[in-house]
Structures are given as C-alpha cells and as structure tokens.
Short mmCIF file of C-alpha atoms in Angstrom, two decimals:
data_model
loop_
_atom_site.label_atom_id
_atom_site.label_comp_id
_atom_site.label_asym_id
_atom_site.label_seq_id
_atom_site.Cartn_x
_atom_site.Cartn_y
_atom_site.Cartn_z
CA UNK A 5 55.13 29.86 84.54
CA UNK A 6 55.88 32.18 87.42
CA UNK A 7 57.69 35.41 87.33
CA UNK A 8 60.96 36.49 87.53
CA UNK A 9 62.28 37.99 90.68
CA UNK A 10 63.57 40.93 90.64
CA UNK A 11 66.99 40.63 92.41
CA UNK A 12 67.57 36.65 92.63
CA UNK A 13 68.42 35.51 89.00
CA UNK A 14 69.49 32.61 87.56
CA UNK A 15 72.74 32.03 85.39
CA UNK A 16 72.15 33.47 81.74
CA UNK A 17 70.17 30.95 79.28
CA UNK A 18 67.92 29.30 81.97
CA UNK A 19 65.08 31.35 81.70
CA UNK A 20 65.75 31.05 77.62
CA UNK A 21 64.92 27.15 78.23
CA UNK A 22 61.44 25.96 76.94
CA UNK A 23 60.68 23.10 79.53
CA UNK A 24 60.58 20.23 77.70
CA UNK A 25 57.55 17.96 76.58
CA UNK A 26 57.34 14.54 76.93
CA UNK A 27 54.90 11.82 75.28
CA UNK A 28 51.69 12.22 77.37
CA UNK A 29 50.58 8.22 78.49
CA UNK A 30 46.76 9.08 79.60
CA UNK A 31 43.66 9.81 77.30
CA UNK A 32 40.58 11.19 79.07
CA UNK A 33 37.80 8.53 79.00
CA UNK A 34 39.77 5.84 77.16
CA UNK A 35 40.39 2.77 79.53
CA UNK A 36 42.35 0.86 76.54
CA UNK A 37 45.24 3.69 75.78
CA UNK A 38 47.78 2.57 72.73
CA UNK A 39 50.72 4.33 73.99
CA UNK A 40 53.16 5.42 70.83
CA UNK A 41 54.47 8.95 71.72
CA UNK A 42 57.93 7.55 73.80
CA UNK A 43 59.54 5.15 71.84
CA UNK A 44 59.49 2.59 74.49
CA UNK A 45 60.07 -1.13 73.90
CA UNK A 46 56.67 -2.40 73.78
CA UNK A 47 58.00 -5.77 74.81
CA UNK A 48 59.52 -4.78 78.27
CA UNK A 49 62.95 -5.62 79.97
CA UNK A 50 64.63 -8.65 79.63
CA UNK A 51 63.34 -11.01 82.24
CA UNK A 52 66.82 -11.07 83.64
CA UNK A 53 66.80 -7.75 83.84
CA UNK A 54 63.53 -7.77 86.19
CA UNK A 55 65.07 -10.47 87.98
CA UNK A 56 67.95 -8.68 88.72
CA UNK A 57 65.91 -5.28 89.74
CA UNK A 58 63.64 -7.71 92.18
CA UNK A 59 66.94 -9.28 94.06
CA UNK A 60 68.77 -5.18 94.37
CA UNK A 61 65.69 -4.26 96.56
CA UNK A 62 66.60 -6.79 99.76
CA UNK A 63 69.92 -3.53 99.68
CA UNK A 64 68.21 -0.89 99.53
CA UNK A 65 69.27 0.30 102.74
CA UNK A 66 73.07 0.33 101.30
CA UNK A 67 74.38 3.42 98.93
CA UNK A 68 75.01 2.02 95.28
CA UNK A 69 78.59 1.48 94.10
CA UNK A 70 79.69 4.91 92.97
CA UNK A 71 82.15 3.83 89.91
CA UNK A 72 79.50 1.37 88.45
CA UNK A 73 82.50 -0.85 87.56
CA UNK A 74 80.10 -3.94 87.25
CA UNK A 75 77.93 -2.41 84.61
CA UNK A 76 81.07 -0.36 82.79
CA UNK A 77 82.66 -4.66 83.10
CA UNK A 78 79.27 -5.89 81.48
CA UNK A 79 78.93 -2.78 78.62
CA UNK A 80 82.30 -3.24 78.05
CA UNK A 81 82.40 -6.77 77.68
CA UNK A 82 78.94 -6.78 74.99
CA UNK A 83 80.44 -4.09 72.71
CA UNK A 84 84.08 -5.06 72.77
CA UNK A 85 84.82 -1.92 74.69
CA UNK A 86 87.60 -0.14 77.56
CA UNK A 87 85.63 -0.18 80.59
CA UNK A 88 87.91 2.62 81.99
CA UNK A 89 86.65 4.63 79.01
CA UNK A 90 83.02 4.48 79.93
CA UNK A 91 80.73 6.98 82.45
CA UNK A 92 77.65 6.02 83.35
CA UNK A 93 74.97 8.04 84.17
CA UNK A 94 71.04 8.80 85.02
CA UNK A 95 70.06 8.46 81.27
CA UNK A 96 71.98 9.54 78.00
CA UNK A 97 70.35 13.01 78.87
CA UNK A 98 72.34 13.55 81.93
CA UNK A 99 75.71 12.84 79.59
CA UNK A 100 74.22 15.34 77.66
CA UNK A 101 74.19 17.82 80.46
CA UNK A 102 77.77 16.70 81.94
CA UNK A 103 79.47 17.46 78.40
CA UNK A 104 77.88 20.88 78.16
CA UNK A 105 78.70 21.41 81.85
CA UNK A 106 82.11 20.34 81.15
CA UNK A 107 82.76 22.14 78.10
CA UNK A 108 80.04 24.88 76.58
CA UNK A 109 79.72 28.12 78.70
CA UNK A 110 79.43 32.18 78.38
CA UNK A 111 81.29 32.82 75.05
CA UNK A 112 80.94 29.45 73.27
CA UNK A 113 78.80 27.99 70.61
CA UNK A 114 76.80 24.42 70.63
CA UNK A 115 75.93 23.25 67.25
CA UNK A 116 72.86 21.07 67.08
CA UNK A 117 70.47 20.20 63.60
CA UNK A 118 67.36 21.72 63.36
CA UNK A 119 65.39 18.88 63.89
CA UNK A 120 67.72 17.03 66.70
CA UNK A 121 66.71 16.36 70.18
CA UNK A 122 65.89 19.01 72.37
CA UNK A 123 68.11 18.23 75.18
CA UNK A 124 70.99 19.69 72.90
CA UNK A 125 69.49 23.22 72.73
CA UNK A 126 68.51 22.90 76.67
CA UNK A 127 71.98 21.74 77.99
CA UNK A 128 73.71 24.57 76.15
CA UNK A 129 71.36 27.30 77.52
CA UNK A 130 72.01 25.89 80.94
CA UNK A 131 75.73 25.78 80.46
CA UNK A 132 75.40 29.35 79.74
CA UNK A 133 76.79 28.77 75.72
CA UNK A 134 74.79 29.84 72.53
CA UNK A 135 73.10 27.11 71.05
CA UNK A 136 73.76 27.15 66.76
CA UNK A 137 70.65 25.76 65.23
CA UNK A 138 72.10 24.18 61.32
CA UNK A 139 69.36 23.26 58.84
CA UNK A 140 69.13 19.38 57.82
CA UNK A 141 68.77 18.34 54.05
CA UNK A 142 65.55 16.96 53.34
CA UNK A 143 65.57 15.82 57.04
CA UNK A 144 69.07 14.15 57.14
CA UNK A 145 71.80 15.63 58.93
CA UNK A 146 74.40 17.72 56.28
CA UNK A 147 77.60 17.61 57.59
CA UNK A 148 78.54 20.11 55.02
CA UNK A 149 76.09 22.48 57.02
CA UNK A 150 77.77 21.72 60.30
CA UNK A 151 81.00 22.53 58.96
CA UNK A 152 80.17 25.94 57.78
CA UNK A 153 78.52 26.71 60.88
CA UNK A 154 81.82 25.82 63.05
CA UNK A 155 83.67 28.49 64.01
CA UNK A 156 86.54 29.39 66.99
CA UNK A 157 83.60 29.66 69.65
CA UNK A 158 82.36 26.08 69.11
CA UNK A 159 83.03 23.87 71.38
CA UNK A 160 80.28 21.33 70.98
CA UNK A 161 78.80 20.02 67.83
CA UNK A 162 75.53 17.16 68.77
CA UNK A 163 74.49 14.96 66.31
CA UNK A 164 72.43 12.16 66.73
CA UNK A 165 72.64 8.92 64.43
CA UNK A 166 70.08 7.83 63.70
CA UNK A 167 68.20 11.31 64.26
CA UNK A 168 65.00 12.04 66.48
CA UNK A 169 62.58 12.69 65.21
CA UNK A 170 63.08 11.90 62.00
CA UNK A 171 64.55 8.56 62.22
CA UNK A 172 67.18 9.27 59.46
CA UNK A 173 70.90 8.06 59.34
CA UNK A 174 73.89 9.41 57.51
CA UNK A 175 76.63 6.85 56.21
CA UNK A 176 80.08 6.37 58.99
CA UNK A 177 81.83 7.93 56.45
CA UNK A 178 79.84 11.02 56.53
CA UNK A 179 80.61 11.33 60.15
CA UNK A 180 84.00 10.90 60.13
CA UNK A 181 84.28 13.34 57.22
CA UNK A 182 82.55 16.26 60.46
CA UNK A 183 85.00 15.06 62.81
CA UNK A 184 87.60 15.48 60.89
CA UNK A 185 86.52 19.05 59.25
CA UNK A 186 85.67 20.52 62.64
CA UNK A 187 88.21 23.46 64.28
CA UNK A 188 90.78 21.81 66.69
CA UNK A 189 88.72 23.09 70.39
CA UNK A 190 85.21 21.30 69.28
CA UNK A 191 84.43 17.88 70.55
CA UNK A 192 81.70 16.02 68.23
CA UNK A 193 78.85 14.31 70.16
CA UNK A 194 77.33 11.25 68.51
CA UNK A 195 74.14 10.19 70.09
CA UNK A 196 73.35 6.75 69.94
CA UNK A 197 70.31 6.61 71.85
CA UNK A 198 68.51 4.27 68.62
CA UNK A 199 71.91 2.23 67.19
CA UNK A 200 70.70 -1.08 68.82
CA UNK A 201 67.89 -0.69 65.77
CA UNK A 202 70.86 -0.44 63.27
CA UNK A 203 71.98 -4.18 62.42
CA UNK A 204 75.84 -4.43 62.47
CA UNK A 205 76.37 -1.25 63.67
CA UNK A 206 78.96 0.52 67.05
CA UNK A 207 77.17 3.12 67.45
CA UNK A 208 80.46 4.37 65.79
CA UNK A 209 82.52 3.78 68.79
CA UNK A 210 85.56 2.98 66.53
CA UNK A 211 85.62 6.64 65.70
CA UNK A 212 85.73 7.20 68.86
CA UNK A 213 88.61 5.05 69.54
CA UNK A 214 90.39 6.63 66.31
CA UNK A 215 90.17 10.20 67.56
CA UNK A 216 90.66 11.94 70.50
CA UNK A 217 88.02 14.22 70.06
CA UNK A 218 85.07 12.51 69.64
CA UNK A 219 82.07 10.99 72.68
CA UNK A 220 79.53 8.67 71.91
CA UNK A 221 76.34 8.35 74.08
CA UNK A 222 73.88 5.82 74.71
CA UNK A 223 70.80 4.76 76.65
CA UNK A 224 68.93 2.02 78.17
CA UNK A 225 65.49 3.50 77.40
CA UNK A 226 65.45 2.32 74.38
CA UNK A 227 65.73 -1.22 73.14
CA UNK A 228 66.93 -2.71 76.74
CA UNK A 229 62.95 -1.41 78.25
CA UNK A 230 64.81 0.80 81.14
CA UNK A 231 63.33 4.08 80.61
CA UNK A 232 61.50 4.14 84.30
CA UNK A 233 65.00 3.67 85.73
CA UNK A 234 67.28 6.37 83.46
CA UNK A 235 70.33 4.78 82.87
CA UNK A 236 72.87 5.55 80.26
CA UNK A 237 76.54 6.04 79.29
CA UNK A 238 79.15 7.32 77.12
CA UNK A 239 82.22 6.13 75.92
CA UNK A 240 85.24 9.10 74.92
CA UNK A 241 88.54 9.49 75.14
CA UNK A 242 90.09 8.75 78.62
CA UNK A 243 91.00 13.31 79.14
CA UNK A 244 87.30 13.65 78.49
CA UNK A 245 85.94 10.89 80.73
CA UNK A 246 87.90 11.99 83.38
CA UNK A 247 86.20 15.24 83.61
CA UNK A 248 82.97 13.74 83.11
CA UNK A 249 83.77 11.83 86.14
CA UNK A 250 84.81 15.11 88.52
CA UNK A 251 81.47 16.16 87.08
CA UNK A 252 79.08 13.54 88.18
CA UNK A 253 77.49 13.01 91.23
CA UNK A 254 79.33 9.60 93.47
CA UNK A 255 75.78 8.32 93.42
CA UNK A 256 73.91 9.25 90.33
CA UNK A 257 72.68 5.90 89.50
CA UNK A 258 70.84 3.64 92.27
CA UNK A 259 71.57 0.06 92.94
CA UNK A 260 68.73 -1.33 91.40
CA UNK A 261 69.17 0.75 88.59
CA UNK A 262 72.84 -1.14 88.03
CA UNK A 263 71.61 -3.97 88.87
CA UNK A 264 68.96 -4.17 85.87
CA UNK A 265 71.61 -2.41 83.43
CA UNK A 266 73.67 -5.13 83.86
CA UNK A 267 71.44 -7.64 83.61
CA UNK A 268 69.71 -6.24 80.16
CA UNK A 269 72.96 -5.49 78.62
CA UNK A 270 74.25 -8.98 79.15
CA UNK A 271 70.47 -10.68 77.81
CA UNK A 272 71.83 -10.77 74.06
CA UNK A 273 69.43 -12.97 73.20
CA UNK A 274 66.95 -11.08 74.28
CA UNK A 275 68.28 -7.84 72.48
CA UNK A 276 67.91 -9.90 69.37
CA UNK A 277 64.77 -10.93 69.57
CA UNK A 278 63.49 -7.46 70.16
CA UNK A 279 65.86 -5.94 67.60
CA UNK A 280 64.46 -8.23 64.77
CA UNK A 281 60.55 -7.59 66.13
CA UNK A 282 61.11 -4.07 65.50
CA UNK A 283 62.40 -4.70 62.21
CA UNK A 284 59.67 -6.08 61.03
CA UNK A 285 56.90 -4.37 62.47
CA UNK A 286 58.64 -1.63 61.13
CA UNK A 287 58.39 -2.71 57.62
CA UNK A 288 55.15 -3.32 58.14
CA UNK A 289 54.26 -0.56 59.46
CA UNK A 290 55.89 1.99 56.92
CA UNK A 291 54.32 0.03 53.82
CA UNK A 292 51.15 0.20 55.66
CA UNK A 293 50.91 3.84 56.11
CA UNK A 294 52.44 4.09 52.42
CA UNK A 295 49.27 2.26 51.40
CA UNK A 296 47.12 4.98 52.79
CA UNK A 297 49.21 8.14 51.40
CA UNK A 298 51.03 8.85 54.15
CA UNK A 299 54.61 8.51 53.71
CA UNK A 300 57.69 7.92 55.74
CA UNK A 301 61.34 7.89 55.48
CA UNK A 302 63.17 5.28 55.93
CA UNK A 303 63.66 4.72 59.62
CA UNK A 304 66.81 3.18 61.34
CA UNK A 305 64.74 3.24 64.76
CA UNK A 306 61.93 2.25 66.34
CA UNK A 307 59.36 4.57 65.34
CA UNK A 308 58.62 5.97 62.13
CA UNK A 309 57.88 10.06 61.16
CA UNK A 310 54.37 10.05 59.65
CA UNK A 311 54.17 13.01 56.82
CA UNK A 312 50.86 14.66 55.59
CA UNK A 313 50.10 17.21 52.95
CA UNK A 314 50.19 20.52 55.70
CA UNK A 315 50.15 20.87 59.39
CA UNK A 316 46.02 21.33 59.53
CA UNK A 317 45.92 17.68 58.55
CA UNK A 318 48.46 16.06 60.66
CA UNK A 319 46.54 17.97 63.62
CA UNK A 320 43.09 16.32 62.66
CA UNK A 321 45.19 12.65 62.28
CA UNK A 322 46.32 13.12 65.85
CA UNK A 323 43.04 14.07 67.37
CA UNK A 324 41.34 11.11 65.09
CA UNK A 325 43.91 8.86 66.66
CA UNK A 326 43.14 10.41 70.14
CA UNK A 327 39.77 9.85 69.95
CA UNK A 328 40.44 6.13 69.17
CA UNK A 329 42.67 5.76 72.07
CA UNK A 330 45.65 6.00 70.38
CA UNK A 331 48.40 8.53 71.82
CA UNK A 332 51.44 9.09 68.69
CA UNK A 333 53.71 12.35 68.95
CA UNK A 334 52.86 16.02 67.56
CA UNK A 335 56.48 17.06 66.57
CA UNK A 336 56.17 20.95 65.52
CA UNK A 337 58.26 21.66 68.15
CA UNK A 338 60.92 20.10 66.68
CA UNK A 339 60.00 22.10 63.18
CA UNK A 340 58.40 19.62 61.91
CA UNK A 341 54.34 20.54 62.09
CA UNK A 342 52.83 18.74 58.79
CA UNK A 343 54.57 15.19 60.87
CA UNK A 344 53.62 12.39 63.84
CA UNK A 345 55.94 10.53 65.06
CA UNK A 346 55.14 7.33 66.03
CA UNK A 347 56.44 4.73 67.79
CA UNK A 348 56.67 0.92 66.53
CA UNK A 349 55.01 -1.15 69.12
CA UNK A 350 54.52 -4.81 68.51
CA UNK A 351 52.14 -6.50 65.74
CA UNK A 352 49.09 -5.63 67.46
CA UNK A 353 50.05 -1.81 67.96
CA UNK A 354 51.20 -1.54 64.38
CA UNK A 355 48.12 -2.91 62.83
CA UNK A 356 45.81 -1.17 65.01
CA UNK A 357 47.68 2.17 64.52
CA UNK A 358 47.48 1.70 60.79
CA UNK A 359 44.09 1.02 60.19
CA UNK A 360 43.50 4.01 62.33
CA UNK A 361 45.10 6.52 60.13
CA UNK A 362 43.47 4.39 57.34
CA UNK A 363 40.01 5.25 58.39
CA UNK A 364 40.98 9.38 58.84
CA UNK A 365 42.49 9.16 55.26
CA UNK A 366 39.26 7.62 53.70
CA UNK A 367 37.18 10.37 55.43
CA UNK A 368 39.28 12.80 54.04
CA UNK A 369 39.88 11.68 50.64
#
C-alpha cells in the first residue's frame, strides 16, 4: 500500500476502505485444487447460456444495447416482474455502489450487520457516509437491533437474506416488520444474492412492490454460473430506479454478458436441477461435518459456515485442508475467526471436503 500524497487527496472514506479479499483459486504445488472459497456453482452455466455467450462474440465489434431491455423482458418474465422496474448492472456489487452513490454521502449513516458482506461497509466509505456496524443475534440478523440503530442520518439500511457468511435467514415477516419501523428518509436494501437456494421464495420482491421504499438486489454469480461475466440487477420502486439509471454507465454490461444473462435466466430447468443438487449436497454435507464435531447452522445457501471450538483451531483446519488441496474461506474478517466457510460443490467436493476435516478432527481429538 503506497502513501498518501501530500496535496492530491481523495474524497473522505476512501483511504478508510480495506481492499477487499476474495477466495484465492491457486494452491502452491497442488495440480488437483478443490476450489470452495467463492461460492460458485460447481456445475457451470446453463448450456444455453454458453451457447448464447459463443453466438454474442461474431458482434463484438458493435456497443451492447445500453437499456438491457432483452434481459430486464427475460428477468421480468421468470419472476413475474415490471421490467421498467428493473436496472441491470456489472454484478449485484455495482447496485450496491449505485444506491450508496445515489443516496449515502458526507452527513449520513449506512446501517449494515456485523457479519454482512463487505461491499456494504466499502460502498458507504466511498459515498463519503458513515457506515453503522449493528450486532447479529447468534449470527441472524435482529431487526430489533437495526431499528435502534436508525436514526435521522440514515439513509441506507443493507441486509442480506439469506446472510454471507453465515448462511442464516430471518422469516418475511421479520423483514417487513424493519421496513416498516425504519425513519421515513431510509431506503432498506435486501440482498438477494443466495434466494435461488431458498425453495418458494421472491427474494421478497412483493415487499418491494408493497412499499415504496424498499430495493431488492440480485446476481448471476450465483446459482446461474456467471460470476466471470458480473452481471446483476435490482428491482425498486420506479423514483429509485430512475436515479439508478442517471447513475449508471450507457454501457456497463457487454453484449455477451446479456446475451448469457438471458439465456441462464430463461434455462428453468436447468435452475432446478442445480437448485435441488445443492440441496442435497447440502444436507449431506452439514450432517457430515456434524458427524465429526464441527457444527453448522442451518444454511439457506450454497455453502455452509464451519464452527470450531476457538480461532487457533479453525486456522490449523484451513491449513490441513490446504495442504490437501482443498481451498475453503477464513472469515475473521467478517468477525467471525473460530469459522470456514465453505462452499457446497457437487457430491464429489462434498465428500472429499468432509473426510478432510474428518481426518484433522481425529488427529486432534
């Protein structure tokens, strides 16, 4: 990290910002690597979705369509949404970024949980706002928490459901118990970067469409296999996608990029099928590690939070698992040292994952 200059300085908050850390995918000498720090769909895009990314690259010589109407059509379309409602944009992180853009700056207050993603804390410092840190409950977001924590200079409250790291959810009418307790200037955030994992579940778009004050965000990282092309979008009221919209770049997403959105988001079937793999590897995987004394709650996404007796030992399960090839997530950053997160990855990945931590258990019983 260099040092500051002395006379050309950047807004207030960015040099606050802790650059962010993502799940390393390379193990010195290890040719095999079991990638599970990323939460990536170990099963890939939708072969339509490939298709579709293979036939956008005979254009790439044109700009992309800059109000992604096709892929707002097709989103719209699978979730029983208002495409006009919709912005799209280079990952759920840079919706993220627009809102605090938007709407946090010098003099306001973003409210994010303690163990919540750390884009939250990062868009807020960039927007120049103070980012409010509110403890969780036993690692489950406490809207009771948030509420006390709101005050006049909030104008942001993140929450993401279910929650990374942890994987936790809180019930729909938990959430609409915050949006409706929270001071009239504060628009509530509900990240839904995991609710393709929750069966039967909008992602609690029809609290969006019940209030005026309320965005939900999602990705195609996640279960649609997109996260080398960063695509995602929100859905909000039409005031607040309208600023969104002055906001964001005419060409923030590429063609190809649309092309294999719309394509994934339309392959229900193959949603499904990686939806229900995930469930039960999940299952699996959690009763597994539960075998072996290491507990986990239970998770409404694809990865699980592995939880030893004290930090010392979840340390010497990582660099067990590293030595074996296998890459998972340290999570102290996100205050939770004693943990690993790790990702669900098909039947293969789980079973070789578990009888990993298996073995470092034995030894240290």
């Amino acid at each position: 990290m260099s040092e500051p200059h002395p006379t050309i300085r950047p807004q207030p908050g960015i040099l606050e910002i802790a650059l962010y850390q993502g799940g390393e995918s390379r193990l010195p000498g290890h040719d095999r690597v079991l990638k599970l720090s990323s939460n990536e769909n170990p099963f890939g895009p939708s072969p339509a979705a490939l298709a579709a990314f293979r036939d956008a690259a005979a254009s790439l010589h044109r700009y992309p369509n800059t109000d992604h109407a096709d892929l707002r059509a097709a989103i719209a379309e699978v979730h029983g949404l208002d495409p006009a409602r919709i912005v799209c944009g280079v990952g759920s992180d840079e919706i993220i970024a627009f809102l605090a853009q938007a709407y946090a700056g010098p003099g306001t207050e973003v409210i994010h949980t303690e163990h919540g993603f750390g884009m939250y804390r990062i868009s807020a410092l960039a927007a120049g706002a103070t980012p409010v840190e509110v403890r969780e409950a036993e690692r489950r977001t406490d809207v009771d928490a948030i509420l006390a924590a709101a005050t006049g200079r909030t104008a942001l409250v993140f929450v993401a459901n279910p929650n990374n790291p942890t994987g936790t959810m809180i019930a729909q009418a938990e959430v609409a118990r915050l949006a409706a307790g929270l001071p009239p200037q504060a628009l509530l955030v509900l990240d839904g970067a995991y609710a393709e994992f929750v069966g039967g579940f909008d992602g609690h778009a029809g609290l969006v469409e019940a209030r005026d004050d309320v965005v939900m965000t999602r990705t195609f990282s996640k279960i649609h296999g997109l996260g080398g092309l960063r695509v995602g979008w929100g859905y909000g009221p039409a005031h607040v996608i309208d600023v969104l919209n002055r906001v964001r770049g005419p060409f923030n997403l590429s063609s190809p990029a649309l092309a294999a959105a719309e394509a994934a988001v339309r392959d229900t079937a193959w949603t499904t099928r990686c939806f229900e793999e995930n469930r039960a590897n999940r299952a699996r995987l959690r009763a597994d590690l539960a075998t072996v004394g290491v507990p986990c709650d239970e998770s409404h996404a694809n990865f699980l939070l592995a939880r030893f007796r004290d930090p010392a030992e979840a340390q010497a399960c990582d660099r067990a698992l590293r030595e074996d090839g296998i890459i998972v997530r340290r999570v102290a950053g996100y205050k939770l040292p004693a943990a690993l997160r790790i990702t669900v990855g098909d039947a293969e990945a789980c079973a070789r994952v578990a009888e990993a931590v298996g073995r470092f258990m034995q030894v240290r019983a």
